[in-house]
Short mmCIF file of C-alpha atoms in Angstrom, two decimals:
data_model
loop_
_atom_site.label_atom_id
_atom_site.label_comp_id
_atom_site.label_asym_id
_atom_site.label_seq_id
_atom_site.Cartn_x
_atom_site.Cartn_y
_atom_site.Cartn_z
CA UNK A 1 61.84 100.34 85.72
CA UNK A 2 65.27 99.28 86.97
CA UNK A 3 66.72 100.41 90.33
CA UNK A 4 69.51 102.27 88.52
CA UNK A 5 67.01 104.20 86.34
CA UNK A 6 64.90 105.09 89.39
CA UNK A 7 67.92 106.40 91.29
CA UNK A 8 69.07 108.54 88.36
CA UNK A 9 65.57 110.04 87.97
CA UNK A 10 65.41 110.85 91.68
CA UNK A 11 68.83 112.46 91.70
CA UNK A 12 68.55 114.44 88.46
CA UNK A 13 66.97 117.52 90.15
CA UNK A 14 69.88 117.78 92.57
CA UNK A 15 72.47 118.59 89.90
CA UNK A 16 71.68 119.62 86.35
CA UNK A 17 73.17 117.53 83.56
CA UNK A 18 75.07 119.20 80.75
CA UNK A 19 77.84 118.22 78.40
CA UNK A 20 79.99 115.41 79.81
CA UNK A 21 83.30 116.60 81.26
CA UNK A 22 86.34 114.42 80.62
CA UNK A 23 88.53 113.50 83.60
CA UNK A 24 91.79 115.50 83.60
CA UNK A 25 95.21 113.84 83.42
CA UNK A 26 96.13 112.34 86.81
CA UNK A 27 99.20 113.66 88.60
CA UNK A 28 100.09 110.42 90.37
CA UNK A 29 97.55 108.18 92.10
CA UNK A 30 96.19 110.32 94.97
CA UNK A 31 93.61 112.62 93.37
CA UNK A 32 95.88 115.38 92.10
CA UNK A 33 95.63 116.45 88.44
CA UNK A 34 97.42 118.49 85.79
CA UNK A 35 95.94 121.62 84.33
CA UNK A 36 94.86 121.49 80.72
CA UNK A 37 97.43 123.13 78.42
CA UNK A 38 96.39 124.08 74.88
CA UNK A 39 99.85 124.95 73.58
CA UNK A 40 101.48 122.94 70.80
CA UNK A 41 103.33 119.80 71.87
CA UNK A 42 106.57 121.16 70.41
CA UNK A 43 106.18 124.69 71.84
CA UNK A 44 109.78 125.97 71.63
CA UNK A 45 109.53 128.63 74.35
CA UNK A 46 108.57 127.47 77.87
CA UNK A 47 105.38 129.04 79.18
CA UNK A 48 104.31 129.46 82.77
CA UNK A 49 100.78 128.87 84.06
CA UNK A 50 100.82 129.73 87.76
CA UNK A 51 103.18 127.13 89.21
CA UNK A 52 103.20 124.98 86.06
CA UNK A 53 105.71 125.39 83.24
CA UNK A 54 105.17 124.03 79.74
CA UNK A 55 108.56 123.13 78.22
CA UNK A 56 109.59 121.56 74.90
CA UNK A 57 110.06 118.03 76.26
CA UNK A 58 108.11 117.93 79.51
CA UNK A 59 105.83 120.10 81.54
CA UNK A 60 107.03 120.92 85.05
CA UNK A 61 104.69 121.40 87.98
CA UNK A 62 105.83 122.54 91.41
CA UNK A 63 103.75 121.86 94.48
CA UNK A 64 103.96 121.68 98.22
CA UNK A 65 102.11 121.91 101.47
CA UNK A 66 102.29 122.83 105.14
CA UNK A 67 100.14 121.68 108.07
CA UNK A 68 100.16 123.32 111.49
CA UNK A 69 97.72 122.13 114.14
CA UNK A 70 96.54 122.24 117.74
CA UNK A 71 95.08 119.47 119.89
CA UNK A 72 93.66 119.86 123.38
CA UNK A 73 92.20 117.19 125.65
CA UNK A 74 89.79 116.81 128.56
CA UNK A 75 89.76 113.37 130.24
CA UNK A 76 87.65 111.68 132.87
CA UNK A 77 89.33 109.73 135.69
CA UNK A 78 89.32 106.38 133.87
CA UNK A 79 90.80 107.90 130.72
CA UNK A 80 93.58 109.55 132.72
CA UNK A 81 94.51 106.14 134.12
CA UNK A 82 94.56 104.59 130.65
CA UNK A 83 96.69 107.18 128.82
CA UNK A 84 98.46 110.46 129.54
CA UNK A 85 97.32 113.26 127.22
CA UNK A 86 98.99 116.65 126.83
CA UNK A 87 97.73 119.57 124.74
CA UNK A 88 100.10 120.63 121.99
CA UNK A 89 100.77 122.85 118.98
CA UNK A 90 102.84 121.15 116.27
CA UNK A 91 103.90 121.07 112.64
CA UNK A 92 102.08 118.08 111.14
CA UNK A 93 104.10 118.00 107.92
CA UNK A 94 105.86 120.11 105.33
CA UNK A 95 106.33 118.80 101.78
CA UNK A 96 107.62 119.59 98.29
CA UNK A 97 106.39 117.92 95.09
CA UNK A 98 107.48 118.06 91.44
CA UNK A 99 105.65 116.46 88.55
CA UNK A 100 105.40 116.61 84.78
CA UNK A 101 103.97 115.24 81.53
CA UNK A 102 106.50 114.09 78.94
CA UNK A 103 105.94 115.41 75.40
CA UNK A 104 105.59 112.00 73.78
CA UNK A 105 102.89 110.37 71.65
CA UNK A 106 101.99 108.09 74.54
CA UNK A 107 100.98 109.76 77.80
CA UNK A 108 103.76 109.41 80.39
CA UNK A 109 103.85 111.41 83.61
CA UNK A 110 106.40 111.53 86.41
CA UNK A 111 106.40 112.68 90.01
CA UNK A 112 108.79 113.20 92.94
CA UNK A 113 107.75 114.09 96.49
CA UNK A 114 109.57 114.81 99.76
CA UNK A 115 108.07 115.48 103.19
CA UNK A 116 109.26 116.61 106.60
CA UNK A 117 107.37 114.51 109.15
CA UNK A 118 106.63 116.63 112.22
CA UNK A 119 106.03 113.54 114.35
CA UNK A 120 109.25 111.70 113.45
CA UNK A 121 111.15 114.96 112.83
CA UNK A 122 112.86 113.78 109.65
CA UNK A 123 112.54 113.99 105.87
CA UNK A 124 110.88 111.13 104.00
CA UNK A 125 110.28 110.38 100.34
CA UNK A 126 106.58 110.51 99.40
CA UNK A 127 104.91 109.38 96.17
CA UNK A 128 107.65 109.29 93.53
CA UNK A 129 107.74 107.43 90.25
CA UNK A 130 106.58 107.21 86.65
CA UNK A 131 103.06 106.52 85.34
CA UNK A 132 102.28 105.17 81.89
CA UNK A 133 98.86 105.56 80.28
CA UNK A 134 98.20 102.45 78.17
CA UNK A 135 94.87 102.59 76.28
CA UNK A 136 95.14 98.93 75.17
CA UNK A 137 94.76 97.82 78.80
CA UNK A 138 92.27 100.60 79.64
CA UNK A 139 94.35 102.22 82.33
CA UNK A 140 97.59 103.45 83.88
CA UNK A 141 100.63 101.69 85.34
CA UNK A 142 102.57 103.44 88.10
CA UNK A 143 106.08 102.29 89.03
CA UNK A 144 107.75 103.68 92.14
CA UNK A 145 106.70 104.65 95.67
CA UNK A 146 102.96 105.18 96.10
CA UNK A 147 99.84 104.26 98.07
CA UNK A 148 99.14 100.54 97.74
CA UNK A 149 95.56 101.03 96.57
CA UNK A 150 93.70 99.53 99.53
CA UNK A 151 90.75 101.72 100.64
CA UNK A 152 89.59 104.91 98.93
CA UNK A 153 90.30 106.88 102.10
CA UNK A 154 93.86 105.56 102.36
CA UNK A 155 94.67 106.34 98.72
CA UNK A 156 93.52 109.96 98.85
CA UNK A 157 96.05 112.72 99.34
CA UNK A 158 96.20 113.66 103.03
CA UNK A 159 95.54 117.30 102.09
CA UNK A 160 92.28 116.44 100.28
CA UNK A 161 90.59 114.13 102.80
CA UNK A 162 87.46 115.41 104.54
CA UNK A 163 88.71 115.22 108.14
CA UNK A 164 92.05 116.05 109.74
CA UNK A 165 93.05 112.37 109.91
CA UNK A 166 91.92 109.17 108.21
CA UNK A 167 89.77 106.62 109.99
CA UNK A 168 91.55 104.59 112.67
CA UNK A 169 90.61 101.25 111.05
CA UNK A 170 93.23 101.67 108.29
CA UNK A 171 96.20 102.55 110.51
CA UNK A 172 97.04 98.85 110.09
CA UNK A 173 98.00 99.57 106.46
CA UNK A 174 101.37 101.32 105.81
CA UNK A 175 101.03 104.76 104.28
CA UNK A 176 103.38 104.02 101.33
CA UNK A 177 105.07 101.13 99.54
CA UNK A 178 107.53 100.59 96.66
CA UNK A 179 106.43 98.57 93.66
CA UNK A 180 104.07 98.58 90.68
CA UNK A 181 100.37 99.44 90.52
CA UNK A 182 97.94 99.04 87.63
CA UNK A 183 94.79 101.20 87.66
CA UNK A 184 92.15 100.34 85.06
CA UNK A 185 88.72 101.64 84.10
CA UNK A 186 85.98 100.36 81.78
CA UNK A 187 83.99 103.53 80.92
CA UNK A 188 80.96 101.77 79.44
CA UNK A 189 80.59 99.38 82.37
CA UNK A 190 81.65 102.06 84.91
CA UNK A 191 84.03 99.63 86.63
CA UNK A 192 87.35 100.72 88.15
CA UNK A 193 90.03 98.43 89.55
CA UNK A 194 93.64 98.44 90.68
CA UNK A 195 96.23 95.69 91.19
CA UNK A 196 99.52 96.21 92.97
CA UNK A 197 102.58 94.31 94.16
CA UNK A 198 105.07 95.93 96.53
CA UNK A 199 108.28 95.14 98.44
CA UNK A 200 110.31 96.84 101.18
CA UNK A 201 113.64 96.82 99.36
CA UNK A 202 113.87 100.64 99.55
CA UNK A 203 111.91 101.28 102.75
CA UNK A 204 113.47 98.65 105.04
CA UNK A 205 113.93 100.17 108.48
CA UNK A 206 111.45 103.02 108.08
CA UNK A 207 108.59 103.21 110.58
CA UNK A 208 105.88 102.42 108.02
CA UNK A 209 107.71 99.40 106.59
CA UNK A 210 106.20 96.45 108.49
CA UNK A 211 105.85 93.95 105.61
CA UNK A 212 108.37 92.18 103.36
CA UNK A 213 105.98 92.28 100.41
CA UNK A 214 102.29 92.85 99.75
CA UNK A 215 99.67 92.18 97.10
CA UNK A 216 96.69 94.53 96.87
CA UNK A 217 93.57 94.72 94.72
CA UNK A 218 90.53 96.98 94.76
CA UNK A 219 87.44 96.95 92.51
CA UNK A 220 84.66 99.55 92.38
CA UNK A 221 81.43 99.83 90.40
CA UNK A 222 79.79 103.16 89.63
CA UNK A 223 76.06 102.45 89.12
CA UNK A 224 75.54 106.22 89.00
CA UNK A 225 78.16 108.22 87.12
CA UNK A 226 78.35 110.66 84.21
CA UNK A 227 81.39 112.81 84.82
CA UNK A 228 83.52 114.08 87.69
CA UNK A 229 81.05 116.72 88.94
CA UNK A 230 77.71 114.94 88.42
CA UNK A 231 76.11 112.58 91.00
CA UNK A 232 78.17 109.46 91.66
CA UNK A 233 77.58 106.27 93.61
CA UNK A 234 80.79 104.33 94.28
CA UNK A 235 80.55 100.74 95.59
CA UNK A 236 83.88 98.98 96.12
CA UNK A 237 85.66 96.08 97.74
CA UNK A 238 89.35 95.60 98.48
CA UNK A 239 91.75 92.82 99.43
CA UNK A 240 95.31 92.94 100.73
CA UNK A 241 97.82 90.18 101.54
CA UNK A 242 100.95 91.05 103.48
CA UNK A 243 104.02 88.98 104.39
CA UNK A 244 104.94 90.25 107.88
CA UNK A 245 108.49 91.53 108.36
CA UNK A 246 110.49 89.30 110.78
CA UNK A 247 107.26 87.42 111.64
CA UNK A 248 106.40 89.98 114.34
CA UNK A 249 103.73 92.69 114.09
CA UNK A 250 102.42 95.45 116.35
CA UNK A 251 99.00 96.90 115.54
CA UNK A 252 98.13 100.21 117.17
CA UNK A 253 96.30 103.47 116.54
CA UNK A 254 95.89 106.98 117.85
CA UNK A 255 92.44 108.58 118.30
CA UNK A 256 92.77 110.46 114.96
CA UNK A 257 95.22 112.94 116.51
CA UNK A 258 98.77 112.90 115.18
CA UNK A 259 100.29 114.30 118.39
CA UNK A 260 98.44 111.91 120.72
CA UNK A 261 99.75 108.76 122.42
CA UNK A 262 98.42 105.47 121.07
CA UNK A 263 95.02 104.53 122.49
CA UNK A 264 94.74 100.93 121.26
CA UNK A 265 97.89 98.80 121.02
CA UNK A 266 98.35 95.05 120.66
CA UNK A 267 102.05 95.20 121.59
CA UNK A 268 104.33 93.04 119.38
CA UNK A 269 103.01 89.53 118.70
CA UNK A 270 104.07 86.68 116.41
CA UNK A 271 102.39 86.66 112.98
CA UNK A 272 103.57 85.33 109.62
CA UNK A 273 101.10 87.01 107.26
CA UNK A 274 97.92 89.08 107.17
CA UNK A 275 94.75 89.20 105.08
CA UNK A 276 92.71 92.40 104.98
CA UNK A 277 89.34 92.92 103.31
CA UNK A 278 87.22 96.04 103.07
CA UNK A 279 83.97 97.32 101.67
CA UNK A 280 83.38 100.96 100.74
CA UNK A 281 80.32 102.93 99.67
CA UNK A 282 80.40 106.62 98.70
CA UNK A 283 77.61 108.77 97.32
CA UNK A 284 78.04 112.37 96.22
CA UNK A 285 75.40 114.61 94.70
CA UNK A 286 76.26 118.27 94.38
CA UNK A 287 77.67 119.57 97.69
CA UNK A 288 76.56 116.48 99.68
CA UNK A 289 78.88 113.50 100.22
CA UNK A 290 78.06 110.41 102.28
CA UNK A 291 80.66 107.70 102.77
CA UNK A 292 81.28 104.51 104.72
CA UNK A 293 84.03 101.89 104.95
CA UNK A 294 84.32 98.61 106.85
CA UNK A 295 87.62 96.78 107.42
CA UNK A 296 88.59 93.34 108.72
CA UNK A 297 92.27 92.51 109.33
CA UNK A 298 93.27 88.90 109.99
CA UNK A 299 96.79 88.11 111.25
CA UNK A 300 97.92 84.49 111.11
CA UNK A 301 99.83 83.39 114.20
CA UNK A 302 102.02 80.26 113.95
CA UNK A 303 100.43 78.51 116.93
CA UNK A 304 96.95 79.96 117.44
CA UNK A 305 95.49 80.58 113.98
CA UNK A 306 94.06 83.98 113.01
CA UNK A 307 93.57 87.01 115.20
CA UNK A 308 90.78 89.24 113.81
CA UNK A 309 90.62 93.03 114.20
CA UNK A 310 87.79 95.15 112.76
CA UNK A 311 86.91 98.80 112.30
CA UNK A 312 84.61 101.10 110.35
CA UNK A 313 83.62 104.63 109.43
CA UNK A 314 80.44 106.41 108.38
CA UNK A 315 80.33 110.14 107.63
CA UNK A 316 78.41 112.91 105.92
CA UNK A 317 79.81 116.17 104.54
CA UNK A 318 77.91 119.11 103.08
CA UNK A 319 79.46 122.18 101.45
CA UNK A 320 77.19 125.01 102.58
CA UNK A 321 78.45 127.32 99.83
CA UNK A 322 77.61 124.82 97.07
CA UNK A 323 81.02 123.69 95.78
CA UNK A 324 81.40 120.11 94.51
CA UNK A 325 84.24 117.75 95.36
CA UNK A 326 85.25 116.10 92.03
CA UNK A 327 85.39 112.33 91.57
CA UNK A 328 87.92 110.89 89.09
CA UNK A 329 86.76 107.59 87.61
CA UNK A 330 90.21 106.86 86.14
CA UNK A 331 91.59 106.69 89.69
CA UNK A 332 88.50 105.69 91.66
CA UNK A 333 89.08 108.61 94.01
CA UNK A 334 87.87 112.06 95.09
CA UNK A 335 90.07 115.08 94.42
CA UNK A 336 90.51 118.57 95.87
CA UNK A 337 87.59 120.93 96.40
CA UNK A 338 87.71 124.00 94.13
CA UNK A 339 86.46 127.22 95.74
CA UNK A 340 84.05 129.32 93.65
CA UNK A 341 85.27 132.64 95.07
CA UNK A 342 88.09 132.96 97.56
CA UNK A 343 88.18 135.43 100.45
CA UNK A 344 91.10 137.12 98.69
CA UNK A 345 88.80 138.02 95.79
CA UNK A 346 85.95 139.39 97.88
CA UNK A 347 84.17 136.08 98.45
CA UNK A 348 83.60 134.00 101.56
CA UNK A 349 85.44 130.90 100.38
CA UNK A 350 83.84 127.49 100.81
CA UNK A 351 82.34 126.30 104.10
CA UNK A 352 81.85 122.59 104.78
CA UNK A 353 80.02 120.98 107.72
CA UNK A 354 80.79 117.35 108.59
CA UNK A 355 79.91 114.55 110.99
CA UNK A 356 81.37 111.05 111.34
CA UNK A 357 81.61 107.94 113.51
CA UNK A 358 84.69 105.71 113.56
CA UNK A 359 85.79 102.69 115.58
CA UNK A 360 88.57 100.10 115.87
CA UNK A 361 88.54 96.84 117.83
CA UNK A 362 91.92 95.21 118.56
CA UNK A 363 90.50 92.59 120.93
CA UNK A 364 90.38 88.94 119.90
CA UNK A 365 91.20 85.53 121.40
CA UNK A 366 94.74 85.99 122.77
CA UNK A 367 95.67 89.50 121.63
CA UNK A 368 94.14 92.21 123.79
CA UNK A 369 94.83 95.66 122.38
CA UNK A 370 91.64 97.41 123.44
CA UNK A 371 88.85 98.97 121.41
CA UNK A 372 87.74 102.55 120.86
CA UNK A 373 85.16 104.63 119.05
CA UNK A 374 84.88 108.33 118.27
CA UNK A 375 82.16 110.76 117.14
CA UNK A 376 83.43 113.84 115.30
CA UNK A 377 81.50 116.96 114.28
CA UNK A 378 83.73 119.24 112.20
CA UNK A 379 83.83 122.43 110.16
CA UNK A 380 86.16 123.23 107.25
CA UNK A 381 86.67 126.74 105.90
CA UNK A 382 88.39 126.81 102.51
CA UNK A 383 89.57 130.42 102.29
CA UNK A 384 90.86 129.66 98.78
CA UNK A 385 91.96 126.65 96.77
CA UNK A 386 95.25 126.83 98.67
CA UNK A 387 94.28 127.67 102.26
CA UNK A 388 92.01 125.63 104.53
CA UNK A 389 91.21 126.06 108.23
CA UNK A 390 89.66 123.10 110.10
CA UNK A 391 87.95 122.78 113.47
CA UNK A 392 87.03 119.42 115.02
CA UNK A 393 85.60 118.10 118.26
CA UNK A 394 85.99 114.42 119.08
CA UNK A 395 84.20 112.48 121.79
CA UNK A 396 86.22 109.28 122.22
CA UNK A 397 85.53 106.20 124.35
CA UNK A 398 88.35 103.73 125.05
CA UNK A 399 87.84 100.26 126.54
CA UNK A 400 91.19 98.97 127.80
CA UNK A 401 92.87 97.76 131.00
CA UNK A 402 89.40 96.83 132.36
CA UNK A 403 88.48 100.53 132.26
CA UNK A 404 86.12 102.60 130.13
CA UNK A 405 87.58 106.04 129.63
CA UNK A 406 86.05 109.10 127.97
CA UNK A 407 88.13 111.81 126.29
CA UNK A 408 87.05 115.13 124.78
CA UNK A 409 89.36 116.19 121.96
CA UNK A 410 89.52 119.74 120.57
CA UNK A 411 91.45 120.16 117.30
CA UNK A 412 92.22 122.90 114.80
CA UNK A 413 94.49 123.01 111.78
CA UNK A 414 95.76 125.46 109.20
CA UNK A 415 96.58 123.88 105.85
CA UNK A 416 98.49 125.50 103.02
CA UNK A 417 99.01 123.72 99.70
CA UNK A 418 99.74 124.60 96.11
#
């Protein structure tokens, strides 16, 4: 008996198998999808389905989101000497999104997104572009502004991730880039991959634009997979090459709090290019999800060779009310949790308990940016598909300036999205 067969037999009791469910049409590259519409392609009168309209030439989907959060801190003496923390309430972000499916023989979708960044206090363009489904190459090609495709956690929509912020180890990677990305999937072999090439010709001068151009690839194998709601085991690796803008880079990260000062910080140092590699393993069976990522970032300095920075994450999440977070094989990504019965329809919503460990080490031969780790128990209450309330506690240890500081972090967030 093979290992794969044994695992499937062991996991079968956890979730019953029925008819295979086909992945829905992707709305961009971040785990959002279109609703299924059964109307004729040439329907002459536009129809409305919630916030989606079905027109004669293209569907039209409106979306948006709003994040409001609180962060409070308790520091020991060493931590207070390392960094000054102040409790705060703040708007994390506020965004509008439009998307649609063109009524053509070949599947073509489009998307445009705009966000008000509460930290920078300005409007920014989010994922915007056109995606072509091309069966002959077993995948989709997206052209425009999008996530590069490095790391499952980085690619996911910020409103659908498990915790309030992504792991600190991927703060090295810019949140968005402009270029072309190919996402492919071999259904029989259960292998997903993406390839992308990006430049800064539209984002030059923005805070996230720290590279002239980048090349990114990611490959994942699904040894356990049937459809988006059945048990899945995702094993992936990623690689990213980046040509550093102006041959100077600054690597830094906050302790997974958007309104916090930076904890680890290399300060600007000379570097011509970077190589990043990562490994990722995710397992989800029914309401249980376990995930882990490891990242190594190497920056080549003209005189001293490579500086190496590393970081990782391991977490577990369990939906106490039984809902299942879908996995889309065509994008190699998890989507939004769908609540069985919202509090507005007499239910209790969905309740999710979580725990994770993260760390980031920015200390190497000549660059001394410090290192930190954090343990985070958390609770998410999904009142409906559109409203989520999160509570997190973070115990963080920072080693920097020849001090070892401990910080207790108390966070809460209200999230609205549609």
